[in-house]
Coordinates of C-alpha atoms and ligand atoms in Angstrom, one line a residue:
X1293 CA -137.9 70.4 52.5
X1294 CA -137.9 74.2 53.6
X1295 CA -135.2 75.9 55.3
X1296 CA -135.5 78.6 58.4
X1297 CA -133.5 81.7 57.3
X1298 CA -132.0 81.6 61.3
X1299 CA -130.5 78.2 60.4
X1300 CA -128.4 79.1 57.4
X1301 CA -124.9 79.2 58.4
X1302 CA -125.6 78.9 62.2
X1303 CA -122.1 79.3 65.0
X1304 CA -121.9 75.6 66.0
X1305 CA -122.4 74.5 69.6
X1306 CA -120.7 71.0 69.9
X1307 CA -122.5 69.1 72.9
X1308 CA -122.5 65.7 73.8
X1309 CA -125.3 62.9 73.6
X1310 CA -126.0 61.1 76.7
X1311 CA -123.7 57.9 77.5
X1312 CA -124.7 57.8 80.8
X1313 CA -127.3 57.5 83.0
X1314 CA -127.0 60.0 85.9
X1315 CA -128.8 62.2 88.9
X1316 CA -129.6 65.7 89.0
X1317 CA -131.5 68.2 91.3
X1318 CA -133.8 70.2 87.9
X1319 CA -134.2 67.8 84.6
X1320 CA -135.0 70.0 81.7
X1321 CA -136.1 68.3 79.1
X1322 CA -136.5 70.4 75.4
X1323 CA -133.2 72.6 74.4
X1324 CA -135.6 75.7 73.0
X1325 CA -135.4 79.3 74.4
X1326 CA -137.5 78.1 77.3
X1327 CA -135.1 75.3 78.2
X1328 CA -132.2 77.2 77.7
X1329 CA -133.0 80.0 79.9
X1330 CA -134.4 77.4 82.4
X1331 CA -131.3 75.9 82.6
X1332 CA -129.0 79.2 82.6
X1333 CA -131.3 80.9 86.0
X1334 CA -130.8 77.7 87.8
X1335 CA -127.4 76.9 87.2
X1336 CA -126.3 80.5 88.1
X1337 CA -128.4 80.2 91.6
X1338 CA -125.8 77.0 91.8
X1339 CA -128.3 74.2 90.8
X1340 CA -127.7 71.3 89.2
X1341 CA -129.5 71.0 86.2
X1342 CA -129.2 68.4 83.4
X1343 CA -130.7 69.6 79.6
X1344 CA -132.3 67.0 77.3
X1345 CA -132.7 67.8 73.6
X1346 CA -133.9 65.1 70.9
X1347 CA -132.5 67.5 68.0
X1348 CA -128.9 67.4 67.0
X1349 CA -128.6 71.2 68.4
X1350 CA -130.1 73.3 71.0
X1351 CA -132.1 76.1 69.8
X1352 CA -132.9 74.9 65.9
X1353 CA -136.4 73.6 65.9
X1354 CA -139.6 75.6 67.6
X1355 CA -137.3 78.2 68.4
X1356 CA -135.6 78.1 65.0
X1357 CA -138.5 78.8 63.2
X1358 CA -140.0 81.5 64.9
X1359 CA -140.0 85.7 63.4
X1360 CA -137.6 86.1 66.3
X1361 CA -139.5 89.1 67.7
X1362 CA -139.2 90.2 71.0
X1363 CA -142.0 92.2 72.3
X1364 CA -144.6 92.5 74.8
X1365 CA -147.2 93.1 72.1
X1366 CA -148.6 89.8 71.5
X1367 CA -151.1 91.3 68.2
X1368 CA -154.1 92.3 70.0
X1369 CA -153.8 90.4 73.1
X1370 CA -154.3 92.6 75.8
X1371 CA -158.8 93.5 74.8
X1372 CA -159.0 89.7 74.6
X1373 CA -157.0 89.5 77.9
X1374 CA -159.8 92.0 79.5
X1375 CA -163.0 90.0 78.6
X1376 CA -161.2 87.1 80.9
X1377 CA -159.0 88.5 83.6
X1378 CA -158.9 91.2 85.8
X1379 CA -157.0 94.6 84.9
X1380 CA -154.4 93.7 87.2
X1381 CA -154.0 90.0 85.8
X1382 CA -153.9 91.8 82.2
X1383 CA -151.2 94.2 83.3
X1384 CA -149.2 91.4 85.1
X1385 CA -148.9 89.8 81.7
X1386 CA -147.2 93.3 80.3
X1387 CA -145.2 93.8 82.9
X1388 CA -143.7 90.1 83.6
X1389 CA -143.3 90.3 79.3
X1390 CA -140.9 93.8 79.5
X1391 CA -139.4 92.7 83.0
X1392 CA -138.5 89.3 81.2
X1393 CA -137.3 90.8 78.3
X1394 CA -134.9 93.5 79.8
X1395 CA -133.2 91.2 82.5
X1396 CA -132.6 88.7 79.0
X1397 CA -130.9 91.5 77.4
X1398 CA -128.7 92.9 80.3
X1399 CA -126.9 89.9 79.7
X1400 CA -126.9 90.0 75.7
X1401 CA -124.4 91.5 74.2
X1402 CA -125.3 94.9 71.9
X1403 CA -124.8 92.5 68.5
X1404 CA -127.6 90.1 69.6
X1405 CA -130.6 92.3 69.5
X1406 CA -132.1 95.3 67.9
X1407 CA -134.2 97.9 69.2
X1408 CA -137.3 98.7 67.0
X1409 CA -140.7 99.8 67.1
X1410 CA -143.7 97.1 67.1
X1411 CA -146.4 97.7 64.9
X1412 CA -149.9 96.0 65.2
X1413 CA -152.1 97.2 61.9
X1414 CA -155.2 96.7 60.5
X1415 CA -156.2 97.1 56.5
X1416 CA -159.7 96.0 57.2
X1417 CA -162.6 97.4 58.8
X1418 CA -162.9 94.3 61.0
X1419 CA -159.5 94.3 61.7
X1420 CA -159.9 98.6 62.5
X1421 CA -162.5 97.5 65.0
X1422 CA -160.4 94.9 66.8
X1423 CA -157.3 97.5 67.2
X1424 CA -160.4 100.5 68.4
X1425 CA -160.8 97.9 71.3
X1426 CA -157.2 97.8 71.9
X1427 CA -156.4 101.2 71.7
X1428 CA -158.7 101.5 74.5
X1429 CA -157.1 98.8 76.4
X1430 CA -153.9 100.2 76.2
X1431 CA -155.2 103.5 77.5
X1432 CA -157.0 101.1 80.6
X1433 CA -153.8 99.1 81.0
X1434 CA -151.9 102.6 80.6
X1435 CA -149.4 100.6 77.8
X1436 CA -147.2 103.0 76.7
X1437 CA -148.4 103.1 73.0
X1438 CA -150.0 105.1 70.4
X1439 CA -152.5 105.2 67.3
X1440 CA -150.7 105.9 64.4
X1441 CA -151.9 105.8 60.2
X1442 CA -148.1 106.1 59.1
X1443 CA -145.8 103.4 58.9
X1444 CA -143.3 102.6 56.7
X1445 CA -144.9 99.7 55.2
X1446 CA -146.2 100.4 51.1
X1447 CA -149.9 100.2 51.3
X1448 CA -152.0 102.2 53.5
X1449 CA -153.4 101.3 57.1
X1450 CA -157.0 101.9 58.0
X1451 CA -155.7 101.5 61.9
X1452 CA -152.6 100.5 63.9
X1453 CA -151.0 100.8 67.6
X1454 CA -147.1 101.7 68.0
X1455 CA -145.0 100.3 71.0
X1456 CA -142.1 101.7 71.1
X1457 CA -138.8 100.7 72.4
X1458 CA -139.3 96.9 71.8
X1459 CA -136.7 94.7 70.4
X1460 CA -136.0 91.8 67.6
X1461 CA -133.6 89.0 68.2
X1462 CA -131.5 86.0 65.8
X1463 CA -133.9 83.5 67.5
X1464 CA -131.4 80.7 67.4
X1465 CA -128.2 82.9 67.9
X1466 CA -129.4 84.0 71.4
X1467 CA -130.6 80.9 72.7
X1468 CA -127.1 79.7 71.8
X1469 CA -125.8 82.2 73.6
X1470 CA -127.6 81.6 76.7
X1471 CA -126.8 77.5 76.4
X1472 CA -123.0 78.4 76.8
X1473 CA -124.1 81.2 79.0
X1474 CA -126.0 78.2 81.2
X1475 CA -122.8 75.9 80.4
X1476 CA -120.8 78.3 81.8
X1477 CA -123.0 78.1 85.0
X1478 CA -122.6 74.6 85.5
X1479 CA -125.5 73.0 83.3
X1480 CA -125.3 70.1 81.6
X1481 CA -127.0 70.1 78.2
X1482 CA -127.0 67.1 76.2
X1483 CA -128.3 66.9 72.6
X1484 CA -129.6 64.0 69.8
X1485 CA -131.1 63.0 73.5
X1486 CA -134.9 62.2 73.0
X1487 CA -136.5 61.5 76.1
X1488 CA -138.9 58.3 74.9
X1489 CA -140.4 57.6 78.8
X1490 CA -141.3 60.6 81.6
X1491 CA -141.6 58.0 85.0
X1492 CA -143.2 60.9 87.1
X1493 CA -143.5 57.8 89.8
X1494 CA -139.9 57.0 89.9
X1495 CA -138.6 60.4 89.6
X1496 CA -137.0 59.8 86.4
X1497 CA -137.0 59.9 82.5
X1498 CA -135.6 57.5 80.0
X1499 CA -133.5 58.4 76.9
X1500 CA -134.3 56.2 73.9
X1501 CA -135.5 53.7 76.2
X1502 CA -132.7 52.9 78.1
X1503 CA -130.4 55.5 79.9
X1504 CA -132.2 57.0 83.3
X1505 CA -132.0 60.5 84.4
X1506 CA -133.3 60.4 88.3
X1507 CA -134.3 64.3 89.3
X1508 CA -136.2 66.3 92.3
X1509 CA -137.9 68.4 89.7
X1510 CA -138.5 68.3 86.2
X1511 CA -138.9 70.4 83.5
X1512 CA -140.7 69.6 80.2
X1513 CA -139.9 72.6 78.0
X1514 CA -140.7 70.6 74.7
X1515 CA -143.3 73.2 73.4
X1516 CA -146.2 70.7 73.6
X1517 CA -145.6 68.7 77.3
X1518 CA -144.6 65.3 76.4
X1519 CA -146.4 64.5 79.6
X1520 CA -150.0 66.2 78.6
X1521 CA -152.5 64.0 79.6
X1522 CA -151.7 64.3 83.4
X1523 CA -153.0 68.1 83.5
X1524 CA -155.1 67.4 80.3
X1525 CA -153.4 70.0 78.0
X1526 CA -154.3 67.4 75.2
X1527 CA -157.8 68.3 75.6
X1528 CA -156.9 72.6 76.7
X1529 CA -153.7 73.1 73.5
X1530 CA -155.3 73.5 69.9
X1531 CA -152.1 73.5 67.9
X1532 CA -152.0 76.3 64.9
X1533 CA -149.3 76.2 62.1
X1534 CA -148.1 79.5 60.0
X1535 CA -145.9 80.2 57.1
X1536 CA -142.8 82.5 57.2
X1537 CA -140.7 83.7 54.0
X1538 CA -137.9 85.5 53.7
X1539 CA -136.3 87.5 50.7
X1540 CA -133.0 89.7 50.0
X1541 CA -134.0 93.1 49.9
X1542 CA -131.8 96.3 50.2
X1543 CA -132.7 98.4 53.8
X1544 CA -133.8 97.9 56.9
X1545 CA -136.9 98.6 58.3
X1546 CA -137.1 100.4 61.8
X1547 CA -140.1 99.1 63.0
X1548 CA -142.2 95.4 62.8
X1549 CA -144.9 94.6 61.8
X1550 CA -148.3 91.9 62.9
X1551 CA -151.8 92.5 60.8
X1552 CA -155.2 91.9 63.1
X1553 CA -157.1 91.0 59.6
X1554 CA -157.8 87.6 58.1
X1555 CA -155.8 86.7 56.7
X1556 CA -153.0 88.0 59.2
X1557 CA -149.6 88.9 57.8
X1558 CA -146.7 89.1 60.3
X1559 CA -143.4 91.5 58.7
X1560 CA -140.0 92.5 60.1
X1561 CA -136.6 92.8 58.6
X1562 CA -133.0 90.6 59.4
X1563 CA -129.9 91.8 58.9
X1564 CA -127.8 88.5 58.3
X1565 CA -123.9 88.5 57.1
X1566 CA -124.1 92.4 56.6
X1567 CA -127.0 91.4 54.3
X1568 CA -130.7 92.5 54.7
X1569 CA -133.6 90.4 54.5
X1570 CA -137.6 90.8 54.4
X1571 CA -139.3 88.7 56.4
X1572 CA -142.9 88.1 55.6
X1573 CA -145.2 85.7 56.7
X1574 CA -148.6 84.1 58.2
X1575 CA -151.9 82.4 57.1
X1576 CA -152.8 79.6 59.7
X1577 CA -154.4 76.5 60.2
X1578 CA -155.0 73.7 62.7
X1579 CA -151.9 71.9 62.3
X1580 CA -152.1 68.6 60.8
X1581 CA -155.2 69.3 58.7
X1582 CA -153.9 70.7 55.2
X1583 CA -152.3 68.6 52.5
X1584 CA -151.8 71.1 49.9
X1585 CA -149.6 73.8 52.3
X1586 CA -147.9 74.6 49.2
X1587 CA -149.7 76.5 48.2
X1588 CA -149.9 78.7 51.4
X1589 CA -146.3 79.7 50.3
X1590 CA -147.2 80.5 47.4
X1591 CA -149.5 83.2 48.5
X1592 CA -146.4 84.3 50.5
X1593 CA -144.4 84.2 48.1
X1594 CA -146.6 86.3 45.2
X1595 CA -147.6 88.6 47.5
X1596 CA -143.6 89.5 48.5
X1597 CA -142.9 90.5 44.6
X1598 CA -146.5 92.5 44.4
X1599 CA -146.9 94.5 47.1
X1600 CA -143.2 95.1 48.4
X1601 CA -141.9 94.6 45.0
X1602 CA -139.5 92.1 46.2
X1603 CA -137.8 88.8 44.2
X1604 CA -139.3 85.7 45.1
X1605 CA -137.9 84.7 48.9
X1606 CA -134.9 82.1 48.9
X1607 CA -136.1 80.7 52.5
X1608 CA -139.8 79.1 53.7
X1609 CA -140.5 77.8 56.5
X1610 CA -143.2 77.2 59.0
X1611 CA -143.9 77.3 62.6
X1612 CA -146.2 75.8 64.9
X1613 CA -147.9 77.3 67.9
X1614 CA -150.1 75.8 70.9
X1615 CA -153.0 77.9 71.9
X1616 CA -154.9 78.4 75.1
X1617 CA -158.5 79.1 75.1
X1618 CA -157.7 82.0 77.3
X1619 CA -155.0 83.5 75.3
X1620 CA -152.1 82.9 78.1
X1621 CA -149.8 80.3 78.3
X1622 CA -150.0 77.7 80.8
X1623 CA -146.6 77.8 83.0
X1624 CA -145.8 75.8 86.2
X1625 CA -146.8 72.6 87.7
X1626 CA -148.3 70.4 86.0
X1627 CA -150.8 69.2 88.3
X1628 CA -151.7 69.9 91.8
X1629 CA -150.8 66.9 92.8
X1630 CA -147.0 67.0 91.2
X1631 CA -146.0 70.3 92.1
X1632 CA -142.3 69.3 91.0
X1633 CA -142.9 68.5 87.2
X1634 CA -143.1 71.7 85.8
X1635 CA -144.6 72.7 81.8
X1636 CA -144.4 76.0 80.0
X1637 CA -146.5 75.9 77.0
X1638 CA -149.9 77.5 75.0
X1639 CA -147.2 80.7 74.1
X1640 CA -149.7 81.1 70.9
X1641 CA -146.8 82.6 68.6
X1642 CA -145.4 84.6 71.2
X1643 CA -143.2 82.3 72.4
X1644 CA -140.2 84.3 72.5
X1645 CA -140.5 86.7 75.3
X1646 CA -142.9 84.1 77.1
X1647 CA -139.6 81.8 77.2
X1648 CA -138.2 84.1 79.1
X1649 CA -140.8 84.7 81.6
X1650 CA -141.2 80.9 81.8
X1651 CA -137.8 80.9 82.7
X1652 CA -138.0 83.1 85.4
X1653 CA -141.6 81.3 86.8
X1654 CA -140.0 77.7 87.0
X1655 CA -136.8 78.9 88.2
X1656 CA -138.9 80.6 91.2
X1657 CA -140.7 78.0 91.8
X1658 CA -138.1 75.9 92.0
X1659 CA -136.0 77.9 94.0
X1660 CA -139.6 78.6 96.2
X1661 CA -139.7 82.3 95.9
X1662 CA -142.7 84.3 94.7
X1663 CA -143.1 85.4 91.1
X1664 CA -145.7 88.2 90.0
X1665 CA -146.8 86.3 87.2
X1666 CA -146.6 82.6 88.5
X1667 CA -150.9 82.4 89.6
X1668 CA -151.9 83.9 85.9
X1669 CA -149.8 81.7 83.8
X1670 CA -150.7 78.4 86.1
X1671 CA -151.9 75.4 84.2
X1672 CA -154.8 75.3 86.6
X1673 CA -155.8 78.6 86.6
X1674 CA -159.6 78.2 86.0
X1675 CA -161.3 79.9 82.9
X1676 CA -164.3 77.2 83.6
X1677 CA -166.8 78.5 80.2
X1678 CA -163.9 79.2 77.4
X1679 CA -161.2 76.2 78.6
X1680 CA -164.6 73.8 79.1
X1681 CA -165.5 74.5 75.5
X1682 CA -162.1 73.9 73.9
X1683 CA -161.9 70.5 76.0
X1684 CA -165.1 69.2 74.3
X1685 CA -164.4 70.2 70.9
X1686 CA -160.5 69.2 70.8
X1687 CA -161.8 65.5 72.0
X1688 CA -164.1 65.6 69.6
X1689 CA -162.1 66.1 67.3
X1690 CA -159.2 63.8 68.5
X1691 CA -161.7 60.8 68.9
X1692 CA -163.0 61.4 64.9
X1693 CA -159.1 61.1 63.7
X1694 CA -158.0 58.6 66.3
X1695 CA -156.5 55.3 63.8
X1696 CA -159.7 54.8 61.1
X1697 CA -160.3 58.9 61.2
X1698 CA -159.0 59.9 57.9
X1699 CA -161.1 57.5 55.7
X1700 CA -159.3 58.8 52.3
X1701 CA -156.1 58.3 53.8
X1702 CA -156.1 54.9 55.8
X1703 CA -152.6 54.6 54.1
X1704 CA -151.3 57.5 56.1
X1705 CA -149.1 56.2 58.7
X1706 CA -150.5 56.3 62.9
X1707 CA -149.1 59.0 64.8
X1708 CA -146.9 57.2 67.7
X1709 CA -148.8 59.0 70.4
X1710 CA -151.9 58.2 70.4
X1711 CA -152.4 56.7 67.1
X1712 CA -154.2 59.3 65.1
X1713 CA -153.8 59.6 61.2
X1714 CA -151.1 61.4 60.5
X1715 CA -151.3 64.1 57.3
X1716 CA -148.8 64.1 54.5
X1717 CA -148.0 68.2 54.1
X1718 CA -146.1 68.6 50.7
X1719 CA -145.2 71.9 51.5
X1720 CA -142.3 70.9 54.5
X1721 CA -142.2 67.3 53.1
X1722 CA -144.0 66.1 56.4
X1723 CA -146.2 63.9 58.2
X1724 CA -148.3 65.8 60.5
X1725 CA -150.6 64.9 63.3
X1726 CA -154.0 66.5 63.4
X1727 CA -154.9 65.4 67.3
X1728 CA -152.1 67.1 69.1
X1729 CA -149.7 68.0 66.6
X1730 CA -146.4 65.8 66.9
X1731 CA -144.5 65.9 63.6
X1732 CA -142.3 63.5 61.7
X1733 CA -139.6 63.6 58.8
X1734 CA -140.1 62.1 55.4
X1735 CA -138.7 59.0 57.0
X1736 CA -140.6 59.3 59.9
X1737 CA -138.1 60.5 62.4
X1738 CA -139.7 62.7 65.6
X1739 CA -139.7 66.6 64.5
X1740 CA -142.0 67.6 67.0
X1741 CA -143.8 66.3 70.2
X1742 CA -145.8 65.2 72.0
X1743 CA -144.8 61.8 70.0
X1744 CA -141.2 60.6 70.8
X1745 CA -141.4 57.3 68.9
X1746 CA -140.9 57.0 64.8
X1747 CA -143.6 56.6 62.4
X1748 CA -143.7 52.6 61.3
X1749 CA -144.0 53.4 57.5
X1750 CA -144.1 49.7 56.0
X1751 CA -147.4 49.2 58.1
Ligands
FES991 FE1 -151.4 63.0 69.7 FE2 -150.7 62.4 67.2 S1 -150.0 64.0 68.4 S2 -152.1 61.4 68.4

């Protein structure tokens, strides 16, 4: 099994599981960075919120294994943004990313974040052309960044864009911050707490089939929406999984680091216990669909000790990502029709800073006042061609691995959701799910949603 480098030697957050079953005005259910934050607006604006996190901690799984950057450059979002949305909508997404980000660290102290420079470079001429048509989009935008050839990194750039002033984070350390930062607000956060049943009807969820939480709104922060198939995200969220190393190395760099070529290489530095580490990662597929990810670390892992002339990194670990067709996340109500069950989700690797301006759209909506960003990042905004497209192909797809899909591995065990094959993945000692990406232990415990059941692994 791998091991995050943010979950070595973690500050302990003791929280209770749920005993009871109880009422509360907002019912978050996920204890990631979105969650979290959730939780912390609302209970300072006096609402009662209750958090619900399957894991036995809050802030260890998607937000756990992120780079734990926190910027507003998303790689070379903002020319993609332009070919869908208007230059307003594309600027709303900047500004509601560094808005989000500053009022997070106002109450952060000093020792929780570091200011650095974000890098996005190119090595390629394919990758040069993709950063010409986001220099120019930066100019259109008026992003306050540059073209630059130097950096610090060892190998030279054919291209890359400089934002300055942006900032890196101990993913897990600040979300623990802000759950006693929400605790101390009044939220109730309650972990090893796996919501099995959403009864949108009834205005409640179930915890492992028995204890009822009754709410006016709720929340499903649990990366990929428990509750999908009412807004059909199953058919919008392709799910992408990465690779992330890290390795002891001797300074610090000032700036980090995301490659536009193919494959794309994401690099920053950690300075953990006084000690420094590299962190170097990337190389993605569609979650659920590679045995052999093995050997995707080992690429990692040979290509630290070439090219940065580095010993062979101590931690691996991968993350997974759901991805809009659009490129923006899909934040707010659910549906039309249940304007007080609320997802945030589709962050596609950025999730960090989009927690945060999650947080701030529910929390608006919830308390009914306007947001800037609230119409771009709803669910049913309408990208007809692009979202259309991803709809037919992800049910194609789902229907050719629903139960008999995987004909050389009928022996895999069905995923609980839906009953896909699920994919053994030697790398993370896994079984993965191909259709929507819910992930299970060796033993078949829930890592991941959308599942919230166990694999059966005698059947
Ligand atoms: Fe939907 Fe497995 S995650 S069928």
């Amino acid at each position: 099994m791998q091991n995050s480098l943010w979950l070595a030697g973690i500050e302990k957050l003791t929280l209770n599981k749920l005993s009871t079953s109880l009422n509360c005005d907002v019912c978050i259910v996920g204890g990631g960075l979105t969650g979290i934050y959730t939780a912390y607006l609302l209970a300072k604006k006096g609402v009662n919120v209750v958090l619900l996190e399957g894991n036995s901690s809050v802030g260890i799984a998607t937000t756990g294994h992120s780079t734990g950057k926190l910027t507003p450059q998303h790689d070379a979002v903002f020319s993609k943004l332009l070919g869908a949305f208007s230059e307003d909508e594309a600027r709303i997404y900047y500004d509601a990313n560094v808005s989000a980000i500053e009022a997070a660290l106002q109450n952060a102290s000093i020792d929780l974040y570091q200011k650095v420079d974000s890098y996005v470079f190119a090595t390629t001429e394919q990758g040069k052309k993709t950063l010409d048509d986001e220099a120019e989009a930066y100019k259109t935008l008026k992003i306050p960044g540059y073209e630059t050839l130097e950096t610090e990194l060892p190998f030279d750039v054919l291209s890359s864009i400089n934002l300055p002033n942006t900032f890196q984070i101990h993913p897990t350390n600040f979300a623990l911050h802000y759950a006693k930062l929400a605790i101390k607000e009044g939220a109730n956060l309650y972990v090893n707490s796996r919501v099995t049943k959403v009864a949108i009807d009834e205005k409640a969820v179930y915890v492992d089939d028995d204890l009822q939480v009754s709410f006016n709104h709720l929340v499903l922060a649990t990366h990929y929406p428990i509750e999908a198939v009412k807004g059909l995200q199953l058919a919008k969220l392709s799910v992408e999984r990465s690779y992330l190393t890290a390795t002891k190395t001797s300074e610090m760099l000032k700036g980090q680091y995301i490659s536009v070529d193919t494959p794309s290489r994401t690099i920053r530095t950690a300075l953990i216990n006084n000690q420094p580490y590299f962190i170097y990662g990337g190389s993605s597929h569609k979650a659920g669909t590679i045995e052999d990810t093995q050997s995707y670390y080992e690429v990692l892992q040979n290509e630290v000790v070439s090219k940065f002339d580095l010993s062979k990194p101590e931690f691996l670990w991968s993350a997974q990502d759901p991805d809009t067709a659009d490129s923006l996340p899909y934040v707010g109500p659910i549906t039309e029709n249940e304007p007080n069950v609320y997802i945030a989700t589709g962050y596609r690797k950025w999730g960090l800073s989009n927690s945060l301006v999650a947080g701030e759209i529910i929390t608006s909506a919830i308390l009914k006042e306007p947001h800037p960003a609230s119409d771009i990042y709803n669910p049913a905004r309408n990208q007809f061609g692009s979202t259309m497209l991803r709809m037919l192909n992800l049910i194609g797809f789902t229907v050719a691995n629903l139960a008999d899909g995987y004909i050389t591995r009928l022996d895999a065990p069905k995923c609980t959701h839906l009953g896909c094959r699920t994919r053994w993945n030697d790398g993370d000692e896994t079984w993965d799910c191909p259709c929507h990406g819910s992930r299970f232990d060796k033993f078949g415990n829930v890592i991941e949603g959308p599942a919230v059941y166990p694999l059966d692994l005698k059947s």
